[in-house]
Structure formats: C-alpha cells, structure tokens
mmCIF file of C-alpha atoms in Angstrom:
data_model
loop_
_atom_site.group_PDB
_atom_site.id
_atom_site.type_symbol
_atom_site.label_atom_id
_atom_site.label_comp_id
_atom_site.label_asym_id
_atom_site.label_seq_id
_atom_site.Cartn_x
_atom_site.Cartn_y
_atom_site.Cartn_z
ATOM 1 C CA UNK A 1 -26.884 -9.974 -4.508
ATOM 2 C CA UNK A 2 -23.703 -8.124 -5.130
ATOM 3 C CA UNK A 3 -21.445 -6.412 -2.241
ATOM 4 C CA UNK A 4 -18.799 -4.014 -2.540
ATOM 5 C CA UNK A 5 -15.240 -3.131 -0.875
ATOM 6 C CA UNK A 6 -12.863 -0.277 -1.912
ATOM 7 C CA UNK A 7 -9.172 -1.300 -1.797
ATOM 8 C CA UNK A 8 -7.765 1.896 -0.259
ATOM 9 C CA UNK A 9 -3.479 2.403 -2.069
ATOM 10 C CA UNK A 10 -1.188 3.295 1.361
ATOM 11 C CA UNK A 11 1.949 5.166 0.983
ATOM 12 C CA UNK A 12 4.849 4.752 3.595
ATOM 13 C CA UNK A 13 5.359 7.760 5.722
ATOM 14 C CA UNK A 14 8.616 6.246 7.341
ATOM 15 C CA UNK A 15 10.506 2.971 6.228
ATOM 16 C CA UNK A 16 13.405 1.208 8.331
ATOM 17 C CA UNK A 17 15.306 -1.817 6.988
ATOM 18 C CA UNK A 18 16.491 -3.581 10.653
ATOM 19 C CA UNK A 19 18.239 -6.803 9.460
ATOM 20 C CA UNK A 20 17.763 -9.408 7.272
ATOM 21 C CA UNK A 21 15.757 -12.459 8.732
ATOM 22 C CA UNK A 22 16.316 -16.479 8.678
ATOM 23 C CA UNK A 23 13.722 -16.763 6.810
ATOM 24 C CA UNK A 24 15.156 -14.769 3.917
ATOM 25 C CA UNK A 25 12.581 -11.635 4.113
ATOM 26 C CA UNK A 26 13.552 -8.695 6.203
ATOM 27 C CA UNK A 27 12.819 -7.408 9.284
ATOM 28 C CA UNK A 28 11.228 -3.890 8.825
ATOM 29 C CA UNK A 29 9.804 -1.006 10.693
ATOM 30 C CA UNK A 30 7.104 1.367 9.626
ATOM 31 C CA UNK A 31 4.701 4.018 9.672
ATOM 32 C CA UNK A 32 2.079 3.683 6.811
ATOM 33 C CA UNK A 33 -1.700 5.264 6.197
ATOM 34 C CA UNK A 34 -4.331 4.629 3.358
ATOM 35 C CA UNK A 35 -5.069 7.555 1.088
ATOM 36 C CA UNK A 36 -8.171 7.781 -1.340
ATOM 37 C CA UNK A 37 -6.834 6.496 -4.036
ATOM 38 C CA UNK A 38 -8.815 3.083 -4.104
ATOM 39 C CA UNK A 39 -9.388 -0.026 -6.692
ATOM 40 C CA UNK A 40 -12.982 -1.354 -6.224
ATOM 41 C CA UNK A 41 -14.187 -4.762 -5.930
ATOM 42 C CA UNK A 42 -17.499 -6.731 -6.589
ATOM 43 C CA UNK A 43 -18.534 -9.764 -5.169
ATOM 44 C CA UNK A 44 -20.841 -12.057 -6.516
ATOM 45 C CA UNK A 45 -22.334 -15.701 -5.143
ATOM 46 C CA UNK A 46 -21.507 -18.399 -7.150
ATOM 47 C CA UNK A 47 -22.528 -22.545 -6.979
ATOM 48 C CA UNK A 48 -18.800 -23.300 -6.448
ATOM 49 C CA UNK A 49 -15.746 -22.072 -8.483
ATOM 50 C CA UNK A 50 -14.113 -18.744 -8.445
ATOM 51 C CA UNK A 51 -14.253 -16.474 -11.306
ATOM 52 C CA UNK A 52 -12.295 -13.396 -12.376
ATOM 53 C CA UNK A 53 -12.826 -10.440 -14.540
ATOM 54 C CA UNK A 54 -11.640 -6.862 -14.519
ATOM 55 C CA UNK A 55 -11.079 -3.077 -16.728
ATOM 56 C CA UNK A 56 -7.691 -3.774 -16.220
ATOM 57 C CA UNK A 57 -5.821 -5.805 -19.292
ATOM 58 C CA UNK A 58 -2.398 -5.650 -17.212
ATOM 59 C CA UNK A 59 -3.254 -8.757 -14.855
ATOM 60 C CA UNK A 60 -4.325 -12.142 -15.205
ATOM 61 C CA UNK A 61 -7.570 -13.085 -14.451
ATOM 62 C CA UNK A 62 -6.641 -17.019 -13.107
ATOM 63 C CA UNK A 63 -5.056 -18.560 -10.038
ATOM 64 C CA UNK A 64 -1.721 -16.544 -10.661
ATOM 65 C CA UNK A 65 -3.944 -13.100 -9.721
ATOM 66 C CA UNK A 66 -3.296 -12.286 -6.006
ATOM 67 C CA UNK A 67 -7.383 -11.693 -5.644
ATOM 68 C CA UNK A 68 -7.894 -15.191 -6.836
ATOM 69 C CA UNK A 69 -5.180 -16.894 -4.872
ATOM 70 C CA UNK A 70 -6.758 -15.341 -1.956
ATOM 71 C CA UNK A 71 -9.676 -16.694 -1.957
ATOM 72 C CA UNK A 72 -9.253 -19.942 -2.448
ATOM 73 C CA UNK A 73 -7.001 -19.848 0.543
ATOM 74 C CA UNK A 74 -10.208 -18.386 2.596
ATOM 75 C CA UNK A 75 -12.132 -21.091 0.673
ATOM 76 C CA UNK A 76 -10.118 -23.831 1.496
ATOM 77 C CA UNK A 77 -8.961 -22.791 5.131
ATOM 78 C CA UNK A 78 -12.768 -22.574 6.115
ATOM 79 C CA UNK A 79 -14.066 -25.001 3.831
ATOM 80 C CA UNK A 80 -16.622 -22.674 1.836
ATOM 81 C CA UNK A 81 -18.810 -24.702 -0.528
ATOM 82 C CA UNK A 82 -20.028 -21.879 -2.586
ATOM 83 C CA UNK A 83 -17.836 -19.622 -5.197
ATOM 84 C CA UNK A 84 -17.373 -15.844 -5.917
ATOM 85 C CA UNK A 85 -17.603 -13.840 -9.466
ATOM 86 C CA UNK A 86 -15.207 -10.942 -8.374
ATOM 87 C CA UNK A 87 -14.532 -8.066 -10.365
ATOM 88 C CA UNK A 88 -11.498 -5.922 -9.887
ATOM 89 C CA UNK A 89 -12.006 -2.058 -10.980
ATOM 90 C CA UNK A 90 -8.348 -1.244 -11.267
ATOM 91 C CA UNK A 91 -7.383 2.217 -10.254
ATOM 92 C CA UNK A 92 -4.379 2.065 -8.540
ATOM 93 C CA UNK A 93 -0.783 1.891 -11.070
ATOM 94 C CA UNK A 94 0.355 -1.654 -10.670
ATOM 95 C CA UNK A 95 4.058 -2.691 -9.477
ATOM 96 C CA UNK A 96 3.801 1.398 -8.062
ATOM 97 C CA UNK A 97 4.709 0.608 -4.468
ATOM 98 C CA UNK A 98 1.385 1.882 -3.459
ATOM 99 C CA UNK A 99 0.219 -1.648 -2.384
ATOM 100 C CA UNK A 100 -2.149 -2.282 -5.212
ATOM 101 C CA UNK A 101 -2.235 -6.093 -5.157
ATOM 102 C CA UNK A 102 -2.460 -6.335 -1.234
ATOM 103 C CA UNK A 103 -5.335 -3.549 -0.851
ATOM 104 C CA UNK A 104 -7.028 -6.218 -3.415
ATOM 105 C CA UNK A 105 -6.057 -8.920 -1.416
ATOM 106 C CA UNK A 106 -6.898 -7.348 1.690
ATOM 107 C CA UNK A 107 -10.509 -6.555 0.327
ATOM 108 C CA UNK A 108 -11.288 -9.751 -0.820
ATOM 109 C CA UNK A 109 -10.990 -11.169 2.664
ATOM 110 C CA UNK A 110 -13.339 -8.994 3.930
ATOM 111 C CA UNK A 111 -15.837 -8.546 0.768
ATOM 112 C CA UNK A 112 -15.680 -12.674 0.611
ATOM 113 C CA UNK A 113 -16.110 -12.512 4.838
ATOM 114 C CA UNK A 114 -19.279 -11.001 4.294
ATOM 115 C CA UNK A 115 -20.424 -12.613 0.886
ATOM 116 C CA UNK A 116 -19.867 -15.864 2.648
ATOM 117 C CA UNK A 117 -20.961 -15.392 6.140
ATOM 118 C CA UNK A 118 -17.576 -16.127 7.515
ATOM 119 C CA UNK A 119 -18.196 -13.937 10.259
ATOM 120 C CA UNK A 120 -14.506 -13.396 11.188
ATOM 121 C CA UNK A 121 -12.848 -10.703 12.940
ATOM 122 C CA UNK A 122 -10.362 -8.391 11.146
ATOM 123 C CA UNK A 123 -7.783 -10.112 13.245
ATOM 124 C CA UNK A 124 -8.378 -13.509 11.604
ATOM 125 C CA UNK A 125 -8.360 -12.079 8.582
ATOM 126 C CA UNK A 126 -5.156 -10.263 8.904
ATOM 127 C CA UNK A 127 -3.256 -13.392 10.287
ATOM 128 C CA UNK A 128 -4.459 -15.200 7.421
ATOM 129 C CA UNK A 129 -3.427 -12.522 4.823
ATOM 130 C CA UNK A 130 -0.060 -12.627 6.328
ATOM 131 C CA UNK A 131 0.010 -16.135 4.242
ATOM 132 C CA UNK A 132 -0.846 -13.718 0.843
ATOM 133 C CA UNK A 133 1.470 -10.991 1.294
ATOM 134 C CA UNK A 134 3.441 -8.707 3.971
ATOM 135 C CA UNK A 135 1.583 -5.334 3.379
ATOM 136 C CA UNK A 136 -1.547 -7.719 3.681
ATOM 137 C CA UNK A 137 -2.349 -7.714 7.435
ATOM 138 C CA UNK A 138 -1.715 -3.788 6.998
ATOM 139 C CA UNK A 139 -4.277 -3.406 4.568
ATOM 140 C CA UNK A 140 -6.768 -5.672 6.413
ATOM 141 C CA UNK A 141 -7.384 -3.017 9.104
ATOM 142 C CA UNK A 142 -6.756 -0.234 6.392
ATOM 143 C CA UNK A 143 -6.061 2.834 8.787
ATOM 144 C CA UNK A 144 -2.596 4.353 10.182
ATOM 145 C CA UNK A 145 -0.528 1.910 11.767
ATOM 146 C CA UNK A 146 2.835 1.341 13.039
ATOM 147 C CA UNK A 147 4.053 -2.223 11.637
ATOM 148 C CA UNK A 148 6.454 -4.174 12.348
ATOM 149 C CA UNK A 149 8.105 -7.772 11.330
ATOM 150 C CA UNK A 150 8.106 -8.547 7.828
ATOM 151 C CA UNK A 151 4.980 -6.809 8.139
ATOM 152 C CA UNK A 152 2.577 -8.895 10.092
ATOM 153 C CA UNK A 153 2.540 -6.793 13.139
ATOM 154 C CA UNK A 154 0.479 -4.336 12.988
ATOM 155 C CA UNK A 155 -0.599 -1.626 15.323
ATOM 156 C CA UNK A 156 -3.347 0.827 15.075
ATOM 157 C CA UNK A 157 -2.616 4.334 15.688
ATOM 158 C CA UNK A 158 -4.297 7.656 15.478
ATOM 159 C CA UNK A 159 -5.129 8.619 11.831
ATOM 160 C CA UNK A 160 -2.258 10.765 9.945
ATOM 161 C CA UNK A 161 -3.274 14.570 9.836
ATOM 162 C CA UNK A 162 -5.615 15.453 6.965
ATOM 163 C CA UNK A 163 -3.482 16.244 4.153
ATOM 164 C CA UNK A 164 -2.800 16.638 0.439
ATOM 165 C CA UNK A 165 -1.281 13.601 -1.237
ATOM 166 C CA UNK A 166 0.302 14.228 -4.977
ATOM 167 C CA UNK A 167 1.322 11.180 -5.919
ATOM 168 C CA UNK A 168 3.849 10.465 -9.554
ATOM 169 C CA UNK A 169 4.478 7.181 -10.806
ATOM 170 C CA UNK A 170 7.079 7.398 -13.009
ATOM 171 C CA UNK A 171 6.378 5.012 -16.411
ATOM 172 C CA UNK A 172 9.289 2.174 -15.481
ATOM 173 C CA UNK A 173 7.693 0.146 -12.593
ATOM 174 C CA UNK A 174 10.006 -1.684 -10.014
ATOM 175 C CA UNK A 175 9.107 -5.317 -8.825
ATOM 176 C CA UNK A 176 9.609 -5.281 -4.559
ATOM 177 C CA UNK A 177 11.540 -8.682 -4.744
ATOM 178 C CA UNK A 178 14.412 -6.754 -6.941
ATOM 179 C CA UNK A 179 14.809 -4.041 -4.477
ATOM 180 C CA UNK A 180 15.396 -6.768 -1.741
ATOM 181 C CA UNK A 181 17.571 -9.101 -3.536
ATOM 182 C CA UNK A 182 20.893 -7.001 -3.174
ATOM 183 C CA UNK A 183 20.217 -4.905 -0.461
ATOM 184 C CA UNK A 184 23.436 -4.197 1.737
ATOM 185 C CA UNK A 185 21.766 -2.841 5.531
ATOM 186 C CA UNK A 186 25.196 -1.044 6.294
ATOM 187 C CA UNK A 187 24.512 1.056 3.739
ATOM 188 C CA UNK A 188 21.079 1.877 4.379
ATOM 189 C CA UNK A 189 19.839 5.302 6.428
ATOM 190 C CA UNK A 190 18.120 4.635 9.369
ATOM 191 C CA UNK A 191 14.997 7.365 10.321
ATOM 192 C CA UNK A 192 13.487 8.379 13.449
ATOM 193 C CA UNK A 193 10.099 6.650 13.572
ATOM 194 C CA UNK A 194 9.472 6.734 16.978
ATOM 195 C CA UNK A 195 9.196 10.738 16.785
ATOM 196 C CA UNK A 196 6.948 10.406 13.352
ATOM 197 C CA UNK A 197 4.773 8.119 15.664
ATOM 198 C CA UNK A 198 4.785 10.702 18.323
ATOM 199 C CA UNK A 199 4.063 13.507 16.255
ATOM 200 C CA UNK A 200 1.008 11.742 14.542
ATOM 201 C CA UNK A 201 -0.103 10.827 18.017
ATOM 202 C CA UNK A 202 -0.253 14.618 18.803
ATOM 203 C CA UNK A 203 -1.779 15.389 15.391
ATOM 204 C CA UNK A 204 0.816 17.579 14.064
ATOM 205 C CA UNK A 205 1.890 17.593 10.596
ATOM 206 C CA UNK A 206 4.218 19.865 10.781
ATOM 207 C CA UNK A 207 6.212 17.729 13.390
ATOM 208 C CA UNK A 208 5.697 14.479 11.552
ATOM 209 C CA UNK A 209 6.623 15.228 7.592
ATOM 210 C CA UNK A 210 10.445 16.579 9.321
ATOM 211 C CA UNK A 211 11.105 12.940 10.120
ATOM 212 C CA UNK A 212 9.859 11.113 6.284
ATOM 213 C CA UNK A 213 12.272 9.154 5.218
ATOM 214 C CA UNK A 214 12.379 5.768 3.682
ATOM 215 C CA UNK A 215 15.778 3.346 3.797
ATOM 216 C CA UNK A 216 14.850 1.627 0.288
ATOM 217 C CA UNK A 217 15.464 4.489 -1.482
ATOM 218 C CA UNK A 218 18.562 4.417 -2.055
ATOM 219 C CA UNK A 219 18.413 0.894 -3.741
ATOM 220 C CA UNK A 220 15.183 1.301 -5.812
ATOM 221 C CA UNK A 221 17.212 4.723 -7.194
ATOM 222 C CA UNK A 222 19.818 2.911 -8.951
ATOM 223 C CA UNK A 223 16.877 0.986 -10.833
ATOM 224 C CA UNK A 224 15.239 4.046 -11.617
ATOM 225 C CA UNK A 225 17.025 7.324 -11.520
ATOM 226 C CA UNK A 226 14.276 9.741 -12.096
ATOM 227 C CA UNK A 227 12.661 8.560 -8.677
ATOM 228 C CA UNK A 228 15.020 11.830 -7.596
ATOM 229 C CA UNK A 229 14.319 13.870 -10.269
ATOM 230 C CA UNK A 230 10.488 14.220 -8.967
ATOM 231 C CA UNK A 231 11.632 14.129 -5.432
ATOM 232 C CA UNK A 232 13.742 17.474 -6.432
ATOM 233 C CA UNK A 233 11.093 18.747 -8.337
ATOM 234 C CA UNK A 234 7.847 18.339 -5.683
ATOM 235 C CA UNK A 235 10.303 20.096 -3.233
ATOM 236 C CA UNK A 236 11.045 22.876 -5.646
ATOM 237 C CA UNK A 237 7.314 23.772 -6.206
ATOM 238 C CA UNK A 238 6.410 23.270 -2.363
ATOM 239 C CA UNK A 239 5.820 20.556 -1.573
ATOM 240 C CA UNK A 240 6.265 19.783 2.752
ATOM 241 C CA UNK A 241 7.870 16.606 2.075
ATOM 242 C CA UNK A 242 8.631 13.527 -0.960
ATOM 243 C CA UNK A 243 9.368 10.582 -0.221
ATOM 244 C CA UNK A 244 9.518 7.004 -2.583
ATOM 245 C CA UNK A 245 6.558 4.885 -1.218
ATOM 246 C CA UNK A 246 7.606 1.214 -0.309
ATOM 247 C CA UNK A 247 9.713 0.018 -2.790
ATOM 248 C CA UNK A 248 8.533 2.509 -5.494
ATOM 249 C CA UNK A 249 8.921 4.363 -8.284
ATOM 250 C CA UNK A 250 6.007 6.029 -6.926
ATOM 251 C CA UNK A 251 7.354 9.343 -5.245
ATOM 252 C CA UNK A 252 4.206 11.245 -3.150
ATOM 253 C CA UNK A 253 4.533 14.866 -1.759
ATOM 254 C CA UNK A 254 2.427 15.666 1.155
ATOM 255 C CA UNK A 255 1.063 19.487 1.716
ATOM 256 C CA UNK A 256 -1.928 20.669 4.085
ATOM 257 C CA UNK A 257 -2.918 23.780 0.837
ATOM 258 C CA UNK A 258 -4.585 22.825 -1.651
ATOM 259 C CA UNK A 259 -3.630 25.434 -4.218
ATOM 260 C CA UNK A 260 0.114 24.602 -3.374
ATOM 261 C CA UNK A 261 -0.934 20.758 -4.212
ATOM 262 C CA UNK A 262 -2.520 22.031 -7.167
ATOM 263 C CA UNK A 263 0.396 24.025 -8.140
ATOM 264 C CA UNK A 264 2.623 21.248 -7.711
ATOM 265 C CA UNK A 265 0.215 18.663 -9.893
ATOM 266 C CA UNK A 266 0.605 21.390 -12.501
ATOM 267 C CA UNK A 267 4.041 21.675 -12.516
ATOM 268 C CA UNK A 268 4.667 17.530 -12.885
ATOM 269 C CA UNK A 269 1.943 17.063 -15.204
ATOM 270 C CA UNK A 270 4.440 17.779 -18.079
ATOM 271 C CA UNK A 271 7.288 15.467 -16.549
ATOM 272 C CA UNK A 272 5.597 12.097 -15.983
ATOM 273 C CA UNK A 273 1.972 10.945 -17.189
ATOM 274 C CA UNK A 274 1.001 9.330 -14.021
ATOM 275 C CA UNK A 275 0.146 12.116 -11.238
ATOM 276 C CA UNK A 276 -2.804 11.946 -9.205
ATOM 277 C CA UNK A 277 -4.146 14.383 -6.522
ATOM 278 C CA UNK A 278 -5.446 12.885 -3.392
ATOM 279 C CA UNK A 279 -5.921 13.311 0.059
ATOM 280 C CA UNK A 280 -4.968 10.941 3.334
ATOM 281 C CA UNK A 281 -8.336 8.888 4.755
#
C-alpha cells in the first residue's frame, strides 16, 4: 500500500522583521499562502528503518535530508515500530525561498500520520514540526495564514484571491541562515500587514497586492543583485506586484489576467532559466 501527499511551495505576500530574539532567531510577522507549485511524496510501509530515494540528484538521501530527519523525530516521539520507503518527486527549485524543504517536511508528517495510524491532529503535527523548521507549522495546515513568532504561530485566514503567480528563480540560490546572520533591524522597512490581512479578509486583490512588501529584501539584494533586475522587469511588462519570497532569490509577480501572466513569462523566459507559471490554491 502506497499513499500520497503533495508538498504545496508558499510565497510570502508580506514579511516584517520585529526584533531579534534571545534565542538567536528572529521575531517575524507574516502573511503567506501555498500556490500550485508542489513536490510529491510517496509513502511506503516498511519492517523498521527509514529509507530515502528521489529524481532529484541535488539532496542527500540519509539522515542529513530534512524528510528523513523528520521522521524519525515522529518515529521516535511516538515510538513507531514500523519504517517508511519515501520518495521525494522534486519540483520545487531548492534553497529558492519558496519553502521547498519544509512543504517536504510538512508532508511527511501528515503522509507518515496516515501511513502509520498516528491519528494526530494537524495541531500536533504543527507543534512538532516547529522542532524541524520555522516555515514548518505553516506548511502543516498549508492554506493562507497570518504567522507570527519565529514562525510557530500560525493563524488561518481566508484564502488569498485567485490569482496568477509567475514565479523566477534566478540561477545563484541564497541559504536563509546568511540572510539572517548580519541583518541590522534599523535598517529594515517595515509594511502594513494588518491592511494586507484586511484586504484578503474582504477578498480584494486589488487592495491587498498595494501593501506587498517584504523587509529581507534589502539584505538578500546585496547577495544577489539581479533579485531587482526581475523585480523591475515583472513590473515593466505588468505585472500587479513583485516581491522576493522569504529569503529568496525567488522574485514572484502576482496578476488576476492570464494573457498579461503569459506575457510576462514570455518576456523573462530569455533573462533567467527558471520561470514557472502558476496560480494561488
């Protein structure tokens, strides 16, 4: 018997850096939603040991891979006597800032729930994914949410308008911990989430792409320059808004027409090799 769970990518609609925590990670604010571009995973019973394969030759496939650390933590915490053969179908970039490795984490808590007869509620699982990852808990529930902390906090909320996503991952990738290690809050820019919030609430697009923004930007830019250049350009051929998604490179652009979203995939295709054409879930 095999079972399936699709490991949604989210992009941050709004980002705010509040201060930086005794604990060393940061205290954060933010609006994020999954869109449909998705890495799939396969679960398999086993006798006892976890086992790892995938199309992707970019990760490991032992105990450093975030999908096997995972579950041996749900293996161990609930003292599971059986194993899983998971396979990862990789989809989403890796080190994009599209929360590749935590939408795999995320799934294996609930594929391995289900494989194992856990029976848990999403809630248990996203407290114990907070242990994995902060975008974890997040991608747990897997719909629009406002989240809080260093990203264990998370609160439902209606789904973001149905829209275009164009996505660009430019080819250098940025690791999140290097975005953090410098980062000087006084310098930061500090967006109006609450209003983003409010405009989702009243399901208006229009209202909630005027208040995008996200406070790493400015950091992840001086790693990678070009994250700009597409910004500029997305704008230029239409796009509503671009914004860098969580620590980046990836920049998205968000429109509600498709043949503007097209027109806009056209124009990057010749810029960067990564561009994908989605839409919100």
């Amino acid at each position: 018997m095999s079972l399936y769970e699709k490991a949604p990518a989210k992009i941050n609609l709004c980002l705010n850096v509040l201060r930086k925590r005794e604990d060393g990670f940061h205290e954060m604010e933010m609006l994020m939603t999954p869109i449909d571009l998705a890495d799939r995973l396969t679960f398999s019973l086993l006798d006892r040991e976890i086992s790892l394969d995938s199309n992707s030759s970019f990760m490991p496939l032992d105990e450093r891979n975030i999908v096997y650390k995972t579950a041996q933590l749900l293996k161990d915490t609930y003292q599971v006597t059986q194993g899983a053969d998971i396979y990862i179908e990789k989809n989403i970039p890796i080190a994009a800032g599209l929360g590749g490795g935590s939408s795999d984490a995320a799934a294996t808590l609930r594929g391995l729930n289900r494989l194992w007869n856990l029976e848990l509620s999403l809630d248990e699982l996203a407290r114990l994914g907070e242990q994995i990852g902060s975008d974890v808990p997040f991608c747990v529930y897997n719909q629009t949410a406002f989240v809080s902390g260093r990203g264990e906090i998370v609160e439902p909320i209606q789904p973001f308008p149905k829209a275009w996503v164009i996505l660009v991952k430019p080819p250098k990738g940025i690791s999140s911990w290097t975005v953090f290690k410098d980062l000087d809050i006084s310098q930061l820019l500090s967006y109006e989430i609450q209003a983003m919030r409010e405009a989702i609430e009243n399901h208006s697009f229009k209202d909630a792409v005027r208040y995008a923004g996200n406070a790493l930007e400015v950091q992840a830019v001086k790693q990678n320059p070009l994250i700009i250049e597409v910004k500029d350009k997305m704008l230029k051929f239409g796009a509503d808004t671009a914004l860098m998604s969580g620590t980046g490179p990836t920049v998205y652009g968000l429109t509600q027409n498709m043949k503007k979203a097209q027109r806009i995939v056209n124009g990057l295709k010749g810029f960067c090799k990564e561009v994908y054409l989605v839409r919100t879930l």
